[in-house]
Amino acid sequence: MRNIFSKIPKTIKFIGLVSFLINMSTLMIFSLFGLYLHDKLHINFSKIGFLDGAVESVSFIMKIFSGVISDVLMNRKLIFLIGAIFLFIAKPLEAIATNYWPLFQAKILERLGNGLQSTPRDAIVGDWAPKDQKATCFGLRQSLAAFGAVAGSILAAILLKQFCGDYQMVFLLASIPSFLAILLIMFFVKDKRITNKTRSIKKYRKITLKDILNLGPKYWILIAVACTYMISKVTESIVILYVVSKLNLPSYVAPICMICYQIANSFISLPAGIISDKIKNRENIFIAGIVIFLISDILFIFGKSLILMIVALICLGAYIGISQSIFPAKIIDIVPTDLKGTGIGIFNLACAISFLIGGTIVGHVADNYSLRSSFILSSGLATISLITLLFSKKILK
């Protein structure tokens, strides 16, 4: 294990620390956000589902532009840094907003920042990652991000209790780790200069329609699989609301739900990456992930005890950890070297549209039927995603 970590470049390790701090900051707000909207501001599930879907879609859409821009400018660090600054600015705005639309706007700014920083961050990891450790490097980054989410969730629970339910104070304190992330990017993250056999180093390049078409059929099949699984996913805000309401938990315990989810995410990401690099078969790992996701839906639908809800959250977190390690690595496998940012960006655009559709549908089902019905719908859509992947498995190899 020590030999594996010693081969990982320092820049990737620092990116992992940046992801830790950014996720700590984000989860200090996110783990409480759904409860804040529903219990304090009395906003219905349709609006919460739409907000989750809309702001995440903005994040995904921004990822395509940040990816293309980072490829054009050949300066991924600059875009990464700007995105982190946006994330920092959004935190105090979320703290001072006290009704739906100002919160919506602050959340849009935050997800703009997330979208700006995510794609160049992953592209930098792809640039620096050794050929035989791609998924391992993505898994390390994802594991550290998930550990940051765990730390943020724990802090949110402690601070909310300490400040007697003062959500705004917790949201304001969330800006501190975000500021530390900016400093790490400025002083410790480095771009890797790219050359290839046909082109010497340039200050910029032009991305054309031909470049996009050259991403290849394997890439577009992967996009189709990703879209089906994104539509099936119930947003985390609604998951937390469901568990808290079903078990009648106090609001300050809600972040504990995210802790269970993120611990599983953090522990599975790196092993999933290492295994997929070793066996050279990312498709089988992802199939296992979707099966775990279906198990989580079944437990949410039929589970009636705290233990079963915790197992469901662990399964959901494990699925997210697997998918977020395997998908970026698979994209890096199949797209040309100088189009990594563009490939990841288009992938995120497709996910954006799917997530908005899925979030809106889930919120509507929760309002008009029940929260439980949202998970029934999710399990059906996830089954379609599994079937799609099984039929396309041989093509993707």
Coordinates of C-alpha atoms in Angstrom, one line a residue:
M1 CA 0.0 0.0 0.0
R2 CA 2.9 2.4 0.8
N3 CA 4.4 1.7 -2.6
I4 CA 1.0 2.6 -4.2
F5 CA 0.9 6.0 -2.4
S6 CA 4.5 6.8 -3.0
K7 CA 3.9 6.8 -6.8
I8 CA 1.1 9.3 -6.6
P9 CA 2.4 12.8 -7.5
K10 CA 2.4 15.6 -4.8
T11 CA 0.1 17.8 -6.9
I12 CA -2.6 15.1 -6.8
K13 CA -2.2 14.7 -3.0
F14 CA -2.6 18.4 -2.5
I15 CA -5.7 18.4 -4.8
G16 CA -7.0 15.7 -2.4
L17 CA -6.5 18.1 0.5
V18 CA -8.2 20.9 -1.4
S19 CA -11.2 18.5 -2.0
F20 CA -11.2 17.7 1.7
L21 CA -11.5 21.3 2.7
I22 CA -14.0 22.2 0.0
N23 CA -16.3 19.3 0.9
M24 CA -16.0 20.1 4.6
S25 CA -17.2 23.6 3.9
T26 CA -19.9 22.5 1.5
L27 CA -21.3 19.8 3.9
M28 CA -21.5 22.1 6.8
I29 CA -24.3 23.7 4.9
F30 CA -25.6 21.0 2.7
S31 CA -26.2 18.5 5.5
L32 CA -28.6 21.0 7.1
F33 CA -29.9 22.7 4.0
G34 CA -33.0 20.5 3.3
L35 CA -34.1 20.7 6.9
Y36 CA -33.6 24.4 6.9
L37 CA -35.7 24.9 3.8
H38 CA -38.5 22.5 4.9
D39 CA -38.7 23.0 8.7
K40 CA -37.6 26.7 9.0
L41 CA -38.8 28.2 5.7
H42 CA -41.7 25.8 5.2
I43 CA -40.8 25.1 1.5
N44 CA -42.5 22.1 -0.1
F45 CA -40.8 19.0 -1.6
S46 CA -41.4 20.1 -5.2
K47 CA -39.5 23.3 -4.7
I48 CA -36.7 21.6 -2.8
G49 CA -36.4 19.0 -5.5
F50 CA -36.4 21.7 -8.2
L51 CA -33.8 23.7 -6.3
D52 CA -31.5 20.6 -5.9
G53 CA -31.9 19.7 -9.5
A54 CA -31.5 23.3 -10.8
V55 CA -28.4 24.2 -8.8
E56 CA -26.7 20.9 -9.5
S57 CA -27.5 21.3 -13.2
V58 CA -25.9 24.8 -13.2
S59 CA -22.9 23.1 -11.6
F60 CA -22.8 20.4 -14.3
I61 CA -23.3 22.9 -17.1
M62 CA -20.5 25.1 -15.8
K63 CA -18.2 22.0 -15.8
I64 CA -18.4 21.7 -19.6
F65 CA -17.4 25.3 -20.1
S66 CA -14.6 25.1 -17.5
G67 CA -13.3 21.9 -19.2
V68 CA -13.3 23.5 -22.6
I69 CA -11.7 26.7 -21.3
S70 CA -9.0 24.8 -19.4
D71 CA -8.2 22.9 -22.7
V72 CA -8.2 26.1 -24.7
L73 CA -6.0 28.1 -22.3
M74 CA -4.0 25.1 -21.3
N75 CA -4.1 26.6 -17.8
R76 CA -6.2 24.3 -15.6
K77 CA -5.0 25.8 -12.3
L78 CA -6.4 29.3 -13.0
I79 CA -9.9 28.0 -13.6
F80 CA -9.6 25.7 -10.6
L81 CA -8.7 28.7 -8.4
I82 CA -11.5 30.9 -9.8
G83 CA -14.0 28.2 -9.0
A84 CA -12.7 27.9 -5.4
I85 CA -13.0 31.7 -5.0
F86 CA -16.7 31.6 -6.1
L87 CA -17.3 28.8 -3.6
F88 CA -15.8 30.9 -0.8
I89 CA -17.9 34.0 -1.7
A90 CA -21.1 32.0 -1.7
K91 CA -20.9 30.8 1.9
P92 CA -21.6 34.2 3.7
L93 CA -24.3 34.9 1.1
E94 CA -26.0 31.7 2.1
A95 CA -25.6 32.6 5.8
I96 CA -27.4 36.0 5.4
A97 CA -30.2 34.8 3.1
T98 CA -33.5 34.1 5.0
N99 CA -36.0 33.1 2.2
Y100 CA -36.2 30.9 -0.8
W101 CA -35.1 33.1 -3.7
P102 CA -32.0 34.7 -2.1
L103 CA -30.9 31.3 -0.9
F104 CA -31.6 30.0 -4.4
Q105 CA -29.3 32.7 -5.9
A106 CA -26.6 32.1 -3.3
K107 CA -26.8 28.4 -4.0
I108 CA -26.5 29.1 -7.8
L109 CA -23.3 31.0 -7.1
E110 CA -21.9 28.2 -5.0
R111 CA -22.6 25.6 -7.7
L112 CA -21.2 27.8 -10.4
G113 CA -18.0 27.7 -8.4
N114 CA -18.2 24.0 -7.9
G115 CA -18.7 23.5 -11.7
L116 CA -15.8 25.8 -12.5
Q117 CA -13.4 24.0 -10.2
S118 CA -14.4 20.4 -10.7
T119 CA -13.5 19.7 -14.3
P120 CA -10.0 21.4 -14.4
R121 CA -9.4 19.7 -11.0
D122 CA -10.1 16.2 -12.5
A123 CA -8.2 17.1 -15.6
I124 CA -5.1 18.0 -13.5
V125 CA -5.5 14.7 -11.8
G126 CA -5.7 13.0 -15.2
D127 CA -2.6 14.9 -16.4
W128 CA -0.5 13.9 -13.5
A129 CA -1.8 10.4 -12.8
P130 CA 0.6 7.5 -13.8
K131 CA -0.9 5.4 -16.6
D132 CA -1.3 2.4 -14.3
Q133 CA -2.8 4.4 -11.4
K134 CA -5.6 6.5 -13.0
A135 CA -8.5 5.2 -11.0
T136 CA -6.3 5.0 -7.9
C137 CA -5.5 8.7 -8.1
F138 CA -9.2 9.6 -8.7
G139 CA -10.1 7.2 -5.9
L140 CA -7.7 9.0 -3.5
R141 CA -9.1 12.4 -4.4
Q142 CA -12.6 11.1 -4.0
S143 CA -11.8 9.5 -0.6
L144 CA -10.3 12.6 0.8
A145 CA -13.3 14.6 -0.5
A146 CA -15.6 12.2 1.2
F147 CA -13.7 12.4 4.5
G148 CA -14.0 16.2 4.2
A149 CA -17.8 15.7 3.9
V150 CA -17.8 13.5 7.0
A151 CA -15.8 16.1 8.9
G152 CA -18.2 18.9 7.7
S153 CA -21.3 16.9 8.7
I154 CA -19.9 16.2 12.2
L155 CA -19.0 19.9 12.6
A156 CA -22.5 20.9 11.4
A157 CA -24.2 18.7 14.0
I158 CA -21.9 20.0 16.8
L159 CA -22.2 23.6 15.8
L160 CA -26.0 23.5 15.3
K161 CA -26.4 22.1 18.8
Q162 CA -23.8 24.5 20.3
F163 CA -25.5 27.6 18.7
C164 CA -29.0 26.3 19.7
G165 CA -30.3 25.8 16.2
D166 CA -28.7 28.9 14.6
Y167 CA -28.4 27.7 11.0
Q168 CA -26.9 31.1 9.8
M169 CA -24.0 30.9 12.2
V170 CA -23.1 27.4 11.0
F171 CA -23.4 28.5 7.4
L172 CA -21.1 31.5 8.1
L173 CA -18.4 29.4 9.8
A174 CA -18.4 27.1 6.7
S175 CA -16.4 29.8 4.8
I176 CA -13.2 29.1 6.8
P177 CA -12.2 25.8 5.3
S178 CA -13.2 27.2 1.9
F179 CA -10.6 30.0 2.3
L180 CA -7.9 27.5 3.3
A181 CA -8.6 25.5 0.1
I182 CA -7.9 28.7 -1.9
L183 CA -4.5 29.1 -0.3
L184 CA -3.6 25.4 -1.1
I185 CA -4.5 25.9 -4.7
M186 CA -2.4 29.1 -5.0
F187 CA 0.7 27.7 -3.5
F188 CA 0.8 23.9 -3.9
V189 CA -1.2 22.9 -7.0
K190 CA 0.7 22.9 -10.3
D191 CA -0.3 22.5 -13.9
K192 CA 1.5 19.8 -16.0
R193 CA 2.5 21.1 -19.4
I194 CA 1.2 18.8 -22.2
T195 CA 2.9 18.0 -25.5
N196 CA 2.2 15.4 -28.2
K197 CA 3.7 14.1 -31.3
T198 CA 2.0 16.5 -33.7
R199 CA 2.0 19.7 -31.7
S200 CA 4.6 21.6 -29.7
I201 CA 3.6 23.5 -26.6
K202 CA 1.2 26.4 -27.3
K203 CA -0.4 29.0 -25.1
Y204 CA -3.8 28.0 -26.3
R205 CA -5.6 25.7 -28.7
K206 CA -8.9 25.8 -30.6
I207 CA -11.6 23.2 -29.8
T208 CA -13.7 22.3 -32.9
L209 CA -16.7 20.2 -33.7
K210 CA -14.4 17.6 -35.2
D211 CA -12.6 17.4 -31.9
I212 CA -15.9 16.7 -30.1
L213 CA -16.9 14.0 -32.7
N214 CA -13.4 12.4 -32.2
L215 CA -14.3 11.6 -28.6
G216 CA -15.6 8.3 -30.1
P217 CA -18.6 5.9 -29.9
K218 CA -17.4 4.4 -26.6
Y219 CA -17.5 7.9 -25.0
W220 CA -21.1 8.5 -26.1
I221 CA -22.3 5.1 -24.9
L222 CA -20.8 6.0 -21.5
I223 CA -22.7 9.2 -21.6
A224 CA -26.0 7.3 -22.2
V225 CA -25.3 5.0 -19.2
A226 CA -24.5 8.1 -17.0
C227 CA -27.7 9.8 -18.0
T228 CA -29.9 6.9 -16.9
Y229 CA -28.3 6.6 -13.5
M230 CA -28.4 10.3 -12.9
I231 CA -32.2 10.5 -13.5
S232 CA -32.7 7.6 -11.0
K233 CA -30.9 9.3 -8.1
V234 CA -32.9 10.8 -5.3
T235 CA -31.3 14.1 -4.1
E236 CA -29.5 14.0 -0.8
S237 CA -31.7 16.7 0.7
I238 CA -34.8 14.5 0.2
V239 CA -33.0 11.4 1.4
I240 CA -32.1 13.2 4.7
L241 CA -35.7 14.6 5.0
Y242 CA -37.1 11.1 4.4
V243 CA -34.9 9.4 7.1
V244 CA -35.4 12.2 9.7
S245 CA -39.2 12.3 9.2
K246 CA -39.6 8.5 9.1
L247 CA -37.7 8.0 12.3
N248 CA -38.8 11.2 14.0
L249 CA -35.2 12.4 14.6
P250 CA -34.3 15.9 16.0
S251 CA -32.9 18.3 13.4
Y252 CA -29.3 18.4 14.8
V253 CA -29.0 14.6 14.3
A254 CA -29.7 15.1 10.5
P255 CA -26.0 15.5 9.6
I256 CA -25.4 12.1 11.1
C257 CA -27.2 10.7 8.1
M258 CA -24.6 12.4 5.8
I259 CA -21.8 11.0 8.0
C260 CA -23.0 7.4 7.4
Y261 CA -23.3 8.2 3.7
Q262 CA -20.0 9.9 3.3
I263 CA -18.0 7.4 5.4
A264 CA -19.1 4.6 3.0
N265 CA -18.3 7.0 0.1
S266 CA -14.8 7.6 1.4
F267 CA -13.9 4.0 2.3
I268 CA -15.0 2.6 -1.0
S269 CA -13.7 5.2 -3.5
L270 CA -10.0 4.3 -3.2
P271 CA -10.3 0.5 -3.1
A272 CA -12.7 0.6 -6.1
G273 CA -10.1 2.7 -8.0
I274 CA -7.3 0.3 -7.1
I275 CA -9.3 -2.8 -8.0
S276 CA -10.4 -1.4 -11.3
D277 CA -6.8 -0.5 -12.2
K278 CA -5.6 -4.0 -11.3
I279 CA -8.3 -6.0 -13.1
K280 CA -8.6 -3.6 -16.0
N281 CA -12.4 -4.0 -16.0
R282 CA -14.1 -0.8 -14.8
E283 CA -17.5 -1.9 -16.2
N284 CA -17.9 -4.8 -13.7
I285 CA -17.1 -2.6 -10.8
F286 CA -19.7 -0.1 -11.9
I287 CA -22.3 -2.9 -12.4
A288 CA -21.6 -3.9 -8.8
G289 CA -22.2 -0.2 -7.8
I290 CA -25.6 -0.1 -9.4
V291 CA -26.6 -3.3 -7.7
I292 CA -25.6 -1.8 -4.4
F293 CA -27.7 1.3 -5.3
L294 CA -30.8 -0.9 -5.9
I295 CA -30.2 -2.5 -2.5
S296 CA -30.2 1.0 -0.9
D297 CA -33.5 1.9 -2.6
I298 CA -35.1 -1.4 -1.4
L299 CA -34.0 -0.7 2.2
F300 CA -35.4 2.9 2.0
I301 CA -38.7 1.5 0.7
F302 CA -39.2 -1.3 3.2
G303 CA -36.9 -0.5 6.1
K304 CA -38.6 0.7 9.3
S305 CA -35.7 0.8 11.8
L306 CA -32.7 3.0 12.4
I307 CA -30.3 0.1 11.6
L308 CA -31.9 -0.5 8.2
M309 CA -31.8 3.2 7.4
I310 CA -28.1 3.4 8.3
V311 CA -27.4 0.3 6.1
A312 CA -29.4 2.0 3.2
L313 CA -27.3 5.2 3.6
I314 CA -24.1 3.2 3.6
C315 CA -25.1 1.4 0.4
L316 CA -26.0 4.7 -1.2
G317 CA -22.6 6.2 -0.2
A318 CA -20.8 3.2 -1.5
Y319 CA -22.5 3.5 -4.8
I320 CA -21.6 7.2 -5.1
G321 CA -17.9 6.4 -4.2
I322 CA -17.7 3.7 -6.9
S323 CA -19.3 5.8 -9.6
Q324 CA -17.3 8.9 -8.9
S325 CA -14.0 7.0 -9.1
I326 CA -14.8 4.8 -12.1
F327 CA -16.6 7.3 -14.5
P328 CA -13.8 9.9 -14.6
A329 CA -11.1 7.2 -15.0
K330 CA -13.1 5.6 -17.8
I331 CA -13.4 8.9 -19.6
I332 CA -9.6 9.5 -19.2
D333 CA -9.1 6.0 -20.7
I334 CA -11.1 6.6 -23.9
V335 CA -10.7 10.3 -24.8
P336 CA -7.6 11.9 -26.5
T337 CA -5.0 13.4 -24.1
D338 CA -5.6 17.0 -25.1
L339 CA -9.4 16.7 -24.8
K340 CA -9.6 15.4 -21.2
G341 CA -11.2 18.6 -19.9
T342 CA -13.7 18.7 -22.8
G343 CA -14.6 15.1 -22.4
I344 CA -15.2 15.4 -18.7
G345 CA -17.1 18.7 -19.3
I346 CA -19.6 17.2 -21.9
F347 CA -20.1 14.2 -19.5
N348 CA -21.1 16.7 -16.8
L349 CA -23.4 18.6 -19.1
A350 CA -25.3 15.4 -19.9
C351 CA -25.5 14.6 -16.2
A352 CA -26.8 18.1 -15.5
I353 CA -29.8 17.7 -17.8
S354 CA -30.5 14.3 -16.3
F355 CA -30.1 15.4 -12.7
L356 CA -32.5 18.4 -13.3
I357 CA -35.1 16.1 -14.8
G358 CA -34.7 13.5 -12.0
G359 CA -34.7 16.0 -9.2
T360 CA -37.9 17.7 -10.5
I361 CA -39.7 14.4 -11.0
V362 CA -38.7 13.1 -7.5
G363 CA -39.9 16.3 -5.8
H364 CA -43.2 16.2 -7.7
V365 CA -43.7 12.5 -6.7
A366 CA -42.9 13.3 -3.1
D367 CA -45.5 16.1 -2.9
N368 CA -48.3 14.4 -4.8
Y369 CA -47.8 10.8 -3.5
S370 CA -45.2 10.2 -0.8
L371 CA -41.5 10.4 -0.1
R372 CA -41.5 6.6 -0.2
S373 CA -42.9 6.7 -3.7
S374 CA -39.7 8.6 -4.8
F375 CA -37.6 5.6 -3.9
I376 CA -39.9 3.2 -5.7
L377 CA -39.5 5.4 -8.9
S378 CA -35.7 5.5 -8.3
S379 CA -35.4 1.8 -8.1
G380 CA -37.2 1.3 -11.4
L381 CA -35.0 3.9 -13.2
A382 CA -31.9 2.4 -11.7
T383 CA -32.9 -1.0 -13.1
I384 CA -33.0 0.6 -16.6
S385 CA -29.5 2.0 -16.0
L386 CA -28.3 -1.5 -15.0
I387 CA -29.8 -3.1 -18.2
T388 CA -28.3 -0.3 -20.4
L389 CA -24.8 -1.0 -18.9
L390 CA -25.1 -4.8 -19.2
F391 CA -26.0 -4.5 -22.9
S392 CA -23.2 -2.0 -23.7
K393 CA -20.5 -3.7 -21.5
K394 CA -18.7 -5.4 -24.4
I395 CA -18.6 -2.2 -26.5
L396 CA -17.1 -0.2 -23.7
K397 CA -14.1 -2.5 -23.2

